[in-house]
């Protein structure tokens, strides 16, 4: 990555920071306003990034100059908005001789802050309001952080230190490690390279349908980094930033549900130490990106439980919905119930407002001017079109979402005749049976994989119970209609692999928290029973919908990550309630505290071990990011292929081939060819597929290329090599060249 590329990569980050300043909430009752500003900034930046790709793609202008121009314009707009916001928040000098009136009933000394005063803002912990400016200067934020650290107990400081340590080390790994996720080698990163090579978003002939059928939202973000920096050195930062956003938003959700500072820290701690989160935060997978957009939708919805939603919030909900859909459609399984909750809350507020405005006019006065005044004060105008406003807001949310995801769905529909892609995609992952027995078996298998532990006897016993029970109710536990591909249940998932690792501790805490919030919400917070129950219903609904719609698969733990992130705030709230509960029996209290501390310590150990020894990016041992070469790091999944790709690419380069044909199968690695066969000036190679699963996109004629590179099947390659060409194969990789002239 060049120095210019490094500087350009700073532009998106600087824009997000400036937007955070510009979008700070002015509402005096906003919960955690700084984190809310981060959510707004992330949503606005995400939508801008997607629309820039769509617009420039339609103009056939996916190139570096166009993207640099787009981001510089965005930076200028963000800086202008931040400047205007800071100037608008400068306090006006108070009138010289006009004393501020004291509210009726307030004490002459020690009065509580006036919540109608725009200079008063609630604290970020959701506790009592603190008399601070709505927008603090950097020094003010620093002083708040210092004060918070001084007032924090030893346990809270330990939580903060652990979270910060994990996040910073993850950042180090993300910067040092080359992208080496298996799916990224097959379709995530080749997708980006195809866009760069052709300069637009048109589909291309390919044997790997996932390059064109899987929603590309996360890859759109990677495309920005690819064109700004000229390479993939910063690709891991997209998921790392998504992980940080998940931590911030999950903590804010905890505050919205009544949790104080310790509950928020516990939420962030449990989430930050979840092995799947730790490993994906340094990856080029897409699950954390999806989870981040889902949690953004959740925190915006919770803001709408107690107040009517304004236009800005409606746009935010639409943005979160669209970004989820364009990133990973499974995330809509959670966004759907969240939007239903928002709609019901808005209708309830409408009914409540109507009841308040049409109640008894004045109980004290019956005649005369006093009665008229009382009637005028109580009988305010009834909210006009409350239901219509909610319906209109729902339509606006869907319209904004359609603007974000619509262009991609239009291309898929035009290509395959269905917005969800070809039949093989629609039938491979979604459940094909929906009878209660099949759904139950699928849910039990997903739960077994999610809660897997290193205790092999426990795994075997659980699997035997599920398999035996499935037979009793007449369901084949390996039925292809409820099982992905040719996979066989059970499959170990306890080891720290980014695609499979289980989360038994996080899952257990979240499940207990959800059950308590649903059945005994007063044990968590007597003043938040309604929101707690509603949020728990949404979380459980998302899990139930997922298990009834998505087939079991060995790597299914990462597919449900969005639901895990959504549920962790309930875990933080429950653990906090457990720690603060006063029991008459001190021995029972001591036991409960010891158990909670043990679970948290074990969770921390799991996170540290995942970061230290996780696969395929680790700090220590074989394959460490400190001791493994860049090229070998890319092939840690399949070390034996590293030299094979180099061997074939060297032969093709030595032949001076310009147009190169690709022969591969659906799950083969394509990305190494884009790296090894790049032109001397750094431009993309001319790679064309000699097979295609897209009916309207025929493959290239083998006779039209100067060389052929193959992966996977030698017989499949042999069928496409023209007569007289020389074919060489070494294990997984091969190449073919025409006879020397």
Short mmCIF file of N, CA and C in Angstrom, two decimals, residues 66-121:
data_model
loop_
_atom_site.label_atom_id
_atom_site.label_comp_id
_atom_site.label_asym_id
_atom_site.label_seq_id
_atom_site.Cartn_x
_atom_site.Cartn_y
_atom_site.Cartn_z
N UNK A 66 -12.67 8.33 -9.37
CA UNK A 66 -14.07 8.59 -9.03
C UNK A 66 -14.32 8.38 -7.53
N UNK A 67 -13.72 7.34 -6.96
CA UNK A 67 -13.93 7.07 -5.54
C UNK A 67 -13.23 8.10 -4.67
N UNK A 68 -12.05 8.52 -5.07
CA UNK A 68 -11.34 9.56 -4.32
C UNK A 68 -12.17 10.84 -4.30
N UNK A 69 -12.71 11.21 -5.46
CA UNK A 69 -13.54 12.41 -5.54
C UNK A 69 -14.77 12.29 -4.65
N UNK A 70 -15.42 11.11 -4.68
CA UNK A 70 -16.62 10.91 -3.88
C UNK A 70 -16.32 11.05 -2.39
N UNK A 71 -15.21 10.51 -1.95
CA UNK A 71 -14.89 10.57 -0.52
C UNK A 71 -14.42 11.96 -0.09
N UNK A 72 -13.72 12.66 -0.95
CA UNK A 72 -13.32 14.02 -0.60
C UNK A 72 -14.54 14.92 -0.48
N UNK A 73 -15.49 14.74 -1.37
CA UNK A 73 -16.74 15.51 -1.26
C UNK A 73 -17.47 15.18 0.04
N UNK A 74 -17.49 13.90 0.38
CA UNK A 74 -18.16 13.49 1.61
C UNK A 74 -17.45 14.06 2.83
N UNK A 75 -16.12 14.08 2.79
CA UNK A 75 -15.34 14.65 3.89
C UNK A 75 -15.64 16.13 4.06
N UNK A 76 -15.69 16.86 2.96
CA UNK A 76 -15.99 18.29 3.02
C UNK A 76 -17.39 18.51 3.59
N UNK A 77 -18.35 17.72 3.14
CA UNK A 77 -19.72 17.87 3.65
C UNK A 77 -19.77 17.56 5.15
N UNK A 78 -19.06 16.51 5.59
CA UNK A 78 -19.06 16.15 7.00
C UNK A 78 -18.39 17.23 7.84
N UNK A 79 -17.29 17.77 7.33
CA UNK A 79 -16.60 18.83 8.06
C UNK A 79 -17.46 20.08 8.16
N UNK A 80 -18.16 20.41 7.09
CA UNK A 80 -19.04 21.57 7.11
C UNK A 80 -20.17 21.38 8.11
N UNK A 81 -20.78 20.19 8.10
CA UNK A 81 -21.87 19.91 9.04
C UNK A 81 -21.38 19.97 10.48
N UNK A 82 -20.19 19.44 10.73
CA UNK A 82 -19.64 19.48 12.09
C UNK A 82 -19.35 20.91 12.52
N UNK A 83 -18.81 21.71 11.60
CA UNK A 83 -18.54 23.10 11.93
C UNK A 83 -19.80 23.88 12.24
N UNK A 84 -20.83 23.68 11.42
CA UNK A 84 -22.10 24.37 11.66
C UNK A 84 -22.71 23.93 12.99
N UNK A 85 -22.58 22.67 13.29
CA UNK A 85 -23.16 22.17 14.54
C UNK A 85 -22.44 22.78 15.74
N UNK A 86 -21.13 22.86 15.71
CA UNK A 86 -20.38 23.43 16.82
C UNK A 86 -20.71 24.91 17.01
N UNK A 87 -20.86 25.63 15.90
CA UNK A 87 -21.20 27.04 16.02
C UNK A 87 -22.60 27.23 16.58
N UNK A 88 -23.53 26.35 16.17
CA UNK A 88 -24.90 26.49 16.66
C UNK A 88 -25.03 26.16 18.14
N UNK A 89 -24.04 25.45 18.68
CA UNK A 89 -24.09 25.07 20.09
C UNK A 89 -23.33 26.02 21.00
N UNK A 90 -22.75 27.06 20.44
CA UNK A 90 -22.07 28.03 21.29
C UNK A 90 -23.09 28.77 22.15
N UNK A 91 -22.91 28.76 23.45
CA UNK A 91 -23.93 29.41 24.31
C UNK A 91 -23.95 30.91 24.11
N UNK A 92 -25.13 31.44 24.03
CA UNK A 92 -25.29 32.90 23.92
C UNK A 92 -25.05 33.53 25.28
N UNK A 93 -24.48 34.75 25.31
CA UNK A 93 -24.26 35.41 26.61
C UNK A 93 -25.58 35.66 27.31
N UNK A 94 -25.67 35.37 28.60
CA UNK A 94 -26.93 35.55 29.32
C UNK A 94 -27.28 37.02 29.45
N UNK A 95 -28.57 37.35 29.49
CA UNK A 95 -28.98 38.75 29.69
C UNK A 95 -28.41 39.27 31.00
N UNK A 96 -28.00 40.53 30.95
CA UNK A 96 -27.30 41.10 32.11
C UNK A 96 -28.19 41.20 33.33
N UNK A 97 -29.44 41.59 33.15
CA UNK A 97 -30.26 41.90 34.33
C UNK A 97 -31.51 41.03 34.41
N UNK A 98 -31.53 39.92 33.71
CA UNK A 98 -32.73 39.09 33.73
C UNK A 98 -32.43 37.78 34.44
N UNK A 99 -32.80 37.69 35.69
CA UNK A 99 -32.54 36.43 36.41
C UNK A 99 -33.40 35.30 35.87
N UNK A 100 -32.86 34.09 35.91
CA UNK A 100 -33.60 32.92 35.44
C UNK A 100 -34.69 32.56 36.44
N UNK A 101 -35.95 32.41 36.02
CA UNK A 101 -37.02 32.08 36.97
C UNK A 101 -36.83 30.69 37.56
N UNK A 102 -37.20 30.56 38.81
CA UNK A 102 -37.12 29.27 39.49
C UNK A 102 -38.44 28.54 39.29
N UNK A 103 -38.43 27.28 38.81
CA UNK A 103 -39.68 26.55 38.62
C UNK A 103 -40.45 26.42 39.92
N UNK A 104 -41.80 26.43 39.79
CA UNK A 104 -42.65 26.30 40.97
C UNK A 104 -42.37 24.97 41.65
N UNK A 105 -42.18 25.00 42.93
CA UNK A 105 -41.94 23.78 43.69
C UNK A 105 -40.49 23.44 43.84
N UNK A 106 -39.60 24.14 43.14
CA UNK A 106 -38.18 23.82 43.26
C UNK A 106 -37.63 24.49 44.50
N UNK A 107 -36.69 23.83 45.12
CA UNK A 107 -36.05 24.40 46.30
C UNK A 107 -35.18 25.56 45.89
N UNK A 108 -35.03 26.51 46.79
CA UNK A 108 -34.20 27.67 46.49
C UNK A 108 -32.76 27.26 46.29
N UNK A 109 -32.32 26.29 47.04
CA UNK A 109 -30.95 25.80 46.88
C UNK A 109 -31.00 24.31 46.64
N UNK A 110 -30.08 23.82 45.82
CA UNK A 110 -30.00 22.39 45.53
C UNK A 110 -31.11 21.90 44.62
N UNK A 111 -31.68 22.79 43.79
CA UNK A 111 -32.75 22.37 42.91
C UNK A 111 -32.22 21.44 41.84
N UNK A 112 -33.09 20.54 41.38
CA UNK A 112 -32.72 19.62 40.30
C UNK A 112 -32.62 20.38 39.00
N UNK A 113 -31.79 19.88 38.07
CA UNK A 113 -31.67 20.55 36.79
C UNK A 113 -33.00 20.56 36.03
N UNK A 114 -33.22 21.60 35.31
CA UNK A 114 -34.43 21.75 34.52
C UNK A 114 -34.27 20.98 33.22
N UNK A 115 -35.10 19.94 33.00
CA UNK A 115 -34.96 19.11 31.81
C UNK A 115 -35.40 19.83 30.55
N UNK A 116 -36.04 20.99 30.69
CA UNK A 116 -36.38 21.75 29.49
C UNK A 116 -35.23 22.60 29.02
N UNK A 117 -34.18 22.66 29.81
CA UNK A 117 -33.02 23.47 29.46
C UNK A 117 -32.17 22.72 28.45
N UNK A 118 -31.92 23.27 27.27
CA UNK A 118 -31.14 22.55 26.25
C UNK A 118 -29.71 22.31 26.65
N UNK A 119 -29.22 22.95 27.70
CA UNK A 119 -27.84 22.71 28.12
C UNK A 119 -27.73 21.53 29.05
N UNK A 120 -28.85 20.89 29.37
CA UNK A 120 -28.82 19.76 30.28
C UNK A 120 -29.02 18.48 29.48
N UNK A 121 -28.20 17.48 29.77
CA UNK A 121 -28.25 16.24 29.01
C UNK A 121 -28.14 15.05 29.94
#
